[in-house]
PDB file of C-alpha atoms in Angstrom:
ATOM      1  CA  VAL A   1      -4.255   9.214   6.340  1.00 51.00           C
ATOM      2  CA  SER A   2      -6.109   9.623   3.143  1.00 56.00           C
ATOM      3  CA  SER A   3      -9.510   9.690   2.286  1.00 59.00           C
ATOM      4  CA  TYR A   4     -11.893   9.970  -0.595  1.00 67.00           C
ATOM      5  CA  GLY A   5     -13.654  13.440  -0.332  1.00 73.00           C
ATOM      6  CA  ASP A   6     -14.715  15.169   2.929  1.00 86.00           C
ATOM      7  CA  LYS A   7     -16.212  12.556   5.621  1.00 90.00           C
ATOM      8  CA  PRO A   8     -19.879  12.649   5.429  1.00 93.00           C
ATOM      9  CA  SER A   9     -21.900  13.201   8.879  1.00 93.00           C
ATOM     10  CA  TRP A  10     -23.269   9.666   8.732  1.00 94.00           C
ATOM     11  CA  ALA A  11     -19.654   8.088   8.712  1.00 93.00           C
ATOM     12  CA  LYS A  12     -18.914  10.195  11.586  1.00 92.00           C
ATOM     13  CA  SER A  13     -21.706   8.772  13.655  1.00 91.00           C
ATOM     14  CA  SER A  14     -21.615   6.057  16.469  1.00 91.00           C
ATOM     15  CA  ASN A  15     -25.207   5.019  15.169  1.00 92.00           C
ATOM     16  CA  ALA A  16     -25.081   1.934  13.000  1.00 93.00           C
ATOM     17  CA  ARG A  17     -29.295   2.057  12.721  1.00 93.00           C
ATOM     18  CA  TRP A  18     -31.743   4.781  12.483  1.00 94.00           C
ATOM     19  CA  GLU A  19     -34.925   5.911  10.864  1.00 94.00           C
ATOM     20  CA  GLU A  20     -35.794   8.744   8.811  1.00 94.00           C
ATOM     21  CA  ASN A  21     -39.128   9.106   6.992  1.00 94.00           C
ATOM     22  CA  ASN A  22     -40.283   5.650   5.932  1.00 94.00           C
ATOM     23  CA  ASP A  23     -36.679   4.541   5.394  1.00 96.00           C
ATOM     24  CA  VAL A  24     -34.564   2.361   8.049  1.00 95.00           C
ATOM     25  CA  PHE A  25     -31.143   3.243   7.708  1.00 97.00           C
ATOM     26  CA  ILE A  26     -27.843   0.873   8.220  1.00 96.00           C
ATOM     27  CA  ARG A  27     -24.016   2.093   8.774  1.00 97.00           C
ATOM     28  CA  ALA A  28     -21.827  -0.336   8.032  1.00 97.00           C
ATOM     29  CA  ALA A  29     -17.662  -0.674   8.179  1.00 96.00           C
ATOM     30  CA  SER A  30     -14.637  -3.109   7.022  1.00 97.00           C
ATOM     31  CA  THR A  31     -11.472  -2.733   7.228  1.00 96.00           C
ATOM     32  CA  VAL A  32      -8.730  -4.419   5.071  1.00 96.00           C
ATOM     33  CA  LYS A  33      -4.833  -4.240   4.089  1.00 95.00           C
ATOM     34  CA  GLY A  34      -3.791  -1.450   1.739  1.00 94.00           C
ATOM     35  CA  SER A  35      -2.927  -4.268  -0.818  1.00 94.00           C
ATOM     36  CA  GLU A  36      -6.636  -4.946  -1.383  1.00 95.00           C
ATOM     37  CA  LYS A  37      -9.233  -3.369  -3.702  1.00 95.00           C
ATOM     38  CA  VAL A  38     -11.562  -0.806  -2.219  1.00 95.00           C
ATOM     39  CA  ASP A  39     -14.726  -2.446  -3.823  1.00 95.00           C
ATOM     40  CA  THR A  40     -13.312  -5.620  -1.429  1.00 96.00           C
ATOM     41  CA  CYS A  41     -14.081  -3.746   1.425  1.00 96.00           C
ATOM     42  CA  TYR A  42     -17.217  -2.488   0.315  1.00 96.00           C
ATOM     43  CA  GLU A  43     -18.346  -5.948  -0.156  1.00 95.00           C
ATOM     44  CA  LEU A  44     -17.592  -7.096   3.263  1.00 95.00           C
ATOM     45  CA  ALA A  45     -19.300  -3.754   4.702  1.00 96.00           C
ATOM     46  CA  LYS A  46     -22.366  -4.843   3.042  1.00 93.00           C
ATOM     47  CA  LEU A  47     -22.406  -8.380   4.474  1.00 90.00           C
ATOM     48  CA  ASN A  48     -21.994  -6.699   8.124  1.00 92.00           C
ATOM     49  CA  ALA A  49     -25.022  -4.285   6.849  1.00 94.00           C
ATOM     50  CA  LYS A  50     -27.316  -7.331   6.603  1.00 90.00           C
ATOM     51  CA  GLU A  51     -25.931  -8.630   9.637  1.00 88.00           C
ATOM     52  CA  ILE A  52     -26.303  -5.866  11.399  1.00 91.00           C
ATOM     53  CA  LEU A  53     -30.163  -5.641   9.898  1.00 91.00           C
ATOM     54  CA  ILE A  54     -30.935  -9.124  10.820  1.00 87.00           C
ATOM     55  CA  LEU A  55     -29.358  -8.803  14.380  1.00 87.00           C
ATOM     56  CA  GLU A  56     -31.597  -5.739  14.939  1.00 89.00           C
ATOM     57  CA  ILE A  57     -34.894  -8.091  13.971  1.00 88.00           C
ATOM     58  CA  GLN A  58     -33.628 -10.760  15.672  1.00 86.00           C
ATOM     59  CA  SER A  59     -33.755  -8.442  18.848  1.00 87.00           C
ATOM     60  CA  SER A  60     -36.949  -7.122  18.387  1.00 87.00           C
ATOM     61  CA  ILE A  61     -38.577 -10.026  17.655  1.00 86.00           C
ATOM     62  CA  LYS A  62     -36.458 -11.545  21.148  1.00 85.00           C
ATOM     63  CA  GLY A  63     -37.459  -8.749  23.175  1.00 84.00           C
ATOM     64  CA  THR A  64     -41.358  -8.714  21.970  1.00 83.00           C
ATOM     65  CA  ILE A  65     -41.387 -12.652  23.017  1.00 82.00           C
ATOM     66  CA  ASP A  66     -39.422 -12.192  26.368  1.00 79.00           C
ATOM     67  CA  ASN A  67     -42.324  -9.379  27.169  1.00 76.00           C
ATOM     68  CA  THR A  68     -45.131 -11.783  26.269  1.00 77.00           C
ATOM     69  CA  PHE A  69     -43.790 -15.239  27.787  1.00 76.00           C
ATOM     70  CA  GLU A  70     -41.121 -16.256  30.696  1.00 72.00           C
ATOM     71  CA  SER A  71     -39.161 -18.230  28.491  1.00 69.00           C
ATOM     72  CA  MET A  72     -38.379 -18.700  24.853  1.00 73.00           C
ATOM     73  CA  SER A  73     -38.839 -22.300  23.536  1.00 76.00           C
ATOM     74  CA  GLN A  74     -35.554 -24.199  22.316  1.00 76.00           C
ATOM     75  CA  SER A  75     -37.229 -24.550  18.818  1.00 74.00           C
ATOM     76  CA  THR A  76     -37.646 -20.758  19.205  1.00 77.00           C
ATOM     77  CA  MET A  77     -33.971 -20.109  20.466  1.00 77.00           C
ATOM     78  CA  ILE A  78     -32.672 -21.943  16.874  1.00 74.00           C
ATOM     79  CA  VAL A  79     -34.940 -20.134  14.552  1.00 75.00           C
ATOM     80  CA  LEU A  80     -33.772 -17.019  15.961  1.00 75.00           C
ATOM     81  CA  GLY A  81     -30.012 -18.333  16.290  1.00 73.00           C
ATOM     82  CA  LYS A  82     -30.289 -19.298  12.389  1.00 68.00           C
ATOM     83  CA  SER A  83     -31.569 -15.725  11.445  1.00 64.00           C
ATOM     84  CA  LYS A  84     -28.098 -14.689  11.996  1.00 60.00           C
ATOM     85  CA  THR A  85     -26.879 -17.122   9.089  1.00 56.00           C
ATOM     86  CA  SER A  86     -26.981 -16.658   5.324  1.00 55.00           C
ATOM     87  CA  GLU A  87     -30.705 -18.627   5.647  1.00 62.00           C
ATOM     88  CA  PHE A  88     -32.032 -15.409   6.053  1.00 62.00           C
ATOM     89  CA  ALA A  89     -29.163 -12.631   4.821  1.00 56.00           C
ATOM     90  CA  GLY A  90     -29.779 -13.887   1.488  1.00 59.00           C
ATOM     91  CA  GLN A  91     -33.168 -13.149   1.195  1.00 71.00           C
ATOM     92  CA  ILE A  92     -32.148  -9.566   2.042  1.00 78.00           C
ATOM     93  CA  THR A  93     -32.839  -8.019  -1.624  1.00 74.00           C
ATOM     94  CA  ASP A  94     -33.860  -4.393  -0.695  1.00 88.00           C
ATOM     95  CA  LEU A  95     -30.826  -3.236   1.271  1.00 92.00           C
ATOM     96  CA  ASN A  96     -29.871  -0.696  -1.332  1.00 95.00           C
ATOM     97  CA  VAL A  97     -26.686   1.479  -0.948  1.00 95.00           C
ATOM     98  CA  THR A  98     -26.592   5.013  -1.073  1.00 95.00           C
ATOM     99  CA  GLU A  99     -23.579   6.318  -0.015  1.00 95.00           C
ATOM    100  CA  LYS A 100     -19.865   5.164   0.574  1.00 95.00           C
ATOM    101  CA  TYR A 101     -16.712   6.775   1.475  1.00 95.00           C
ATOM    102  CA  PHE A 102     -12.935   5.317   2.526  1.00 94.00           C
ATOM    103  CA  GLU A 103      -9.901   6.392   4.079  1.00 93.00           C
ATOM    104  CA  LYS A 104      -6.371   4.764   3.571  1.00 93.00           C
ATOM    105  CA  SER A 105      -4.022   4.870   6.580  1.00 92.00           C
ATOM    106  CA  MET A 106      -0.729   3.717   8.045  1.00 91.00           C
ATOM    107  CA  MET A 107      -0.917   2.106  11.388  1.00 87.00           C
ATOM    108  CA  GLY A 108       2.155   0.508  12.384  1.00 89.00           C
ATOM    109  CA  GLY A 109       3.828   0.736   9.088  1.00 91.00           C
ATOM    110  CA  VAL A 110       1.114  -1.324   7.490  1.00 92.00           C
ATOM    111  CA  GLU A 111      -1.211   0.194   5.144  1.00 95.00           C
ATOM    112  CA  ARG A 112      -5.245   0.033   5.621  1.00 95.00           C
ATOM    113  CA  ILE A 113      -8.194   0.919   4.162  1.00 96.00           C
ATOM    114  CA  GLU A 114     -11.269   1.441   6.137  1.00 95.00           C
ATOM    115  CA  CYS A 115     -14.331   1.844   4.241  1.00 96.00           C
ATOM    116  CA  GLN A 116     -18.212   2.860   5.043  1.00 96.00           C
ATOM    117  CA  LEU A 117     -21.204   2.606   3.412  1.00 95.00           C
ATOM    118  CA  LEU A 118     -24.886   3.838   4.326  1.00 97.00           C
ATOM    119  CA  SER A 119     -27.624   1.525   3.304  1.00 97.00           C
ATOM    120  CA  LYS A 120     -31.444   2.084   3.413  1.00 96.00           C
ATOM    121  CA  ILE A 121     -34.556  -0.170   3.298  1.00 95.00           C
ATOM    122  CA  THR A 122     -38.066   0.748   3.482  1.00 95.00           C
ATOM    123  CA  HIS A 123     -40.241   0.410   6.479  1.00 92.00           C
ATOM    124  CA  ILE A 124     -42.225  -2.099   4.478  1.00 92.00           C
ATOM    125  CA  ASN A 125     -39.159  -3.835   3.255  1.00 92.00           C
ATOM    126  CA  TYR A 126     -37.872  -4.165   7.070  1.00 92.00           C
ATOM    127  CA  ASN A 127     -41.133  -5.405   8.001  1.00 90.00           C
ATOM    128  CA  LYS A 128     -41.598  -7.961   5.273  1.00 89.00           C
ATOM    129  CA  MET A 129     -37.927  -9.378   6.479  1.00 88.00           C
ATOM    130  CA  LYS A 130     -39.406  -9.047  10.085  1.00 88.00           C
ATOM    131  CA  GLN A 131     -42.442 -11.185   9.118  1.00 88.00           C
ATOM    132  CA  LEU A 132     -40.083 -13.912   7.279  1.00 86.00           C
ATOM    133  CA  ILE A 133     -38.621 -14.596  10.428  1.00 84.00           C
ATOM    134  CA  VAL A 134     -41.595 -14.385  12.885  1.00 86.00           C
ATOM    135  CA  ASP A 135     -43.577 -16.761   9.958  1.00 87.00           C
ATOM    136  CA  LYS A 136     -40.750 -19.439  10.917  1.00 84.00           C
ATOM    137  CA  VAL A 137     -40.649 -18.454  14.904  1.00 84.00           C
ATOM    138  CA  GLN A 138     -44.534 -19.553  14.520  1.00 85.00           C
ATOM    139  CA  GLU A 139     -43.631 -22.803  12.422  1.00 85.00           C
ATOM    140  CA  VAL A 140     -41.719 -24.473  15.228  1.00 84.00           C
ATOM    141  CA  ASP A 141     -43.594 -22.868  18.274  1.00 84.00           C
ATOM    142  CA  PRO A 142     -47.392 -23.316  18.743  1.00 83.00           C
ATOM    143  CA  GLN A 143     -47.236 -21.080  22.102  1.00 83.00           C
ATOM    144  CA  ILE A 144     -46.490 -18.419  19.903  1.00 83.00           C
ATOM    145  CA  LYS A 145     -48.429 -18.959  17.212  1.00 84.00           C
ATOM    146  CA  GLU A 146     -51.510 -19.400  19.096  1.00 83.00           C
ATOM    147  CA  ALA A 147     -50.525 -16.123  21.026  1.00 80.00           C
ATOM    148  CA  VAL A 148     -50.113 -13.903  17.523  1.00 80.00           C
ATOM    149  CA  ARG A 149     -53.549 -16.173  16.709  1.00 78.00           C
ATOM    150  CA  GLN A 150     -55.449 -14.409  19.880  1.00 75.00           C
ATOM    151  CA  GLU A 151     -53.612 -11.024  19.327  1.00 74.00           C
ATOM    152  CA  ARG A 152     -52.228 -11.380  22.470  1.00 72.00           C
ATOM    153  CA  ILE A 153     -48.471 -10.291  21.060  1.00 75.00           C
ATOM    154  CA  ASP A 154     -47.787  -8.321  18.116  1.00 77.00           C
ATOM    155  CA  PHE A 155     -44.655  -8.131  16.526  1.00 78.00           C
ATOM    156  CA  PHE A 156     -45.226  -5.126  14.600  1.00 76.00           C
ATOM    157  CA  ALA A 157     -46.071  -1.569  16.028  1.00 62.00           C
ATOM    158  CA  ARG A 158     -49.523  -0.138  15.106  1.00 50.00           C
ATOM    159  CA  SER A 159     -47.976   2.932  13.279  1.00 42.00           C
ATOM    160  CA  ASN A 160     -45.853   0.602  10.862  1.00 41.00           C
ATOM    161  CA  LYS A 161     -48.877  -1.808   9.376  1.00 38.00           C
TER     162      LYS A 161
END
């Protein structure tokens, strides 16, 4: 195993997401063949970071809906399903890579590159992304729109406003 510097503590962590101060951090990884460029590995990891972020937001929204209603409408499930696609991922512009790390290794006689990157997004921009998805849900589900209007459902913790 050869590596690019000492393995940073965030790269050793099992956490894919955590918060510090006013930022949300995402750790993402990817693996490519040893013949590929390291930059290719990092580009794949960037896509993984966006997916981790969107899945986390989607899960948060779904949990809030599940706690308020007995079931979600078909339209809501479709919107939340689409939130995993590039329809929303392309709109994440403020997820910035702060650190990178990679290792080269041999497994079964095949060289591979495993890379990891640490990205962050401010809580403000995280909530903007979440609001974008919540707005789409409200467009297709009048029951949720009415619940938000009547303040029976709140997708954002009061401390994050």
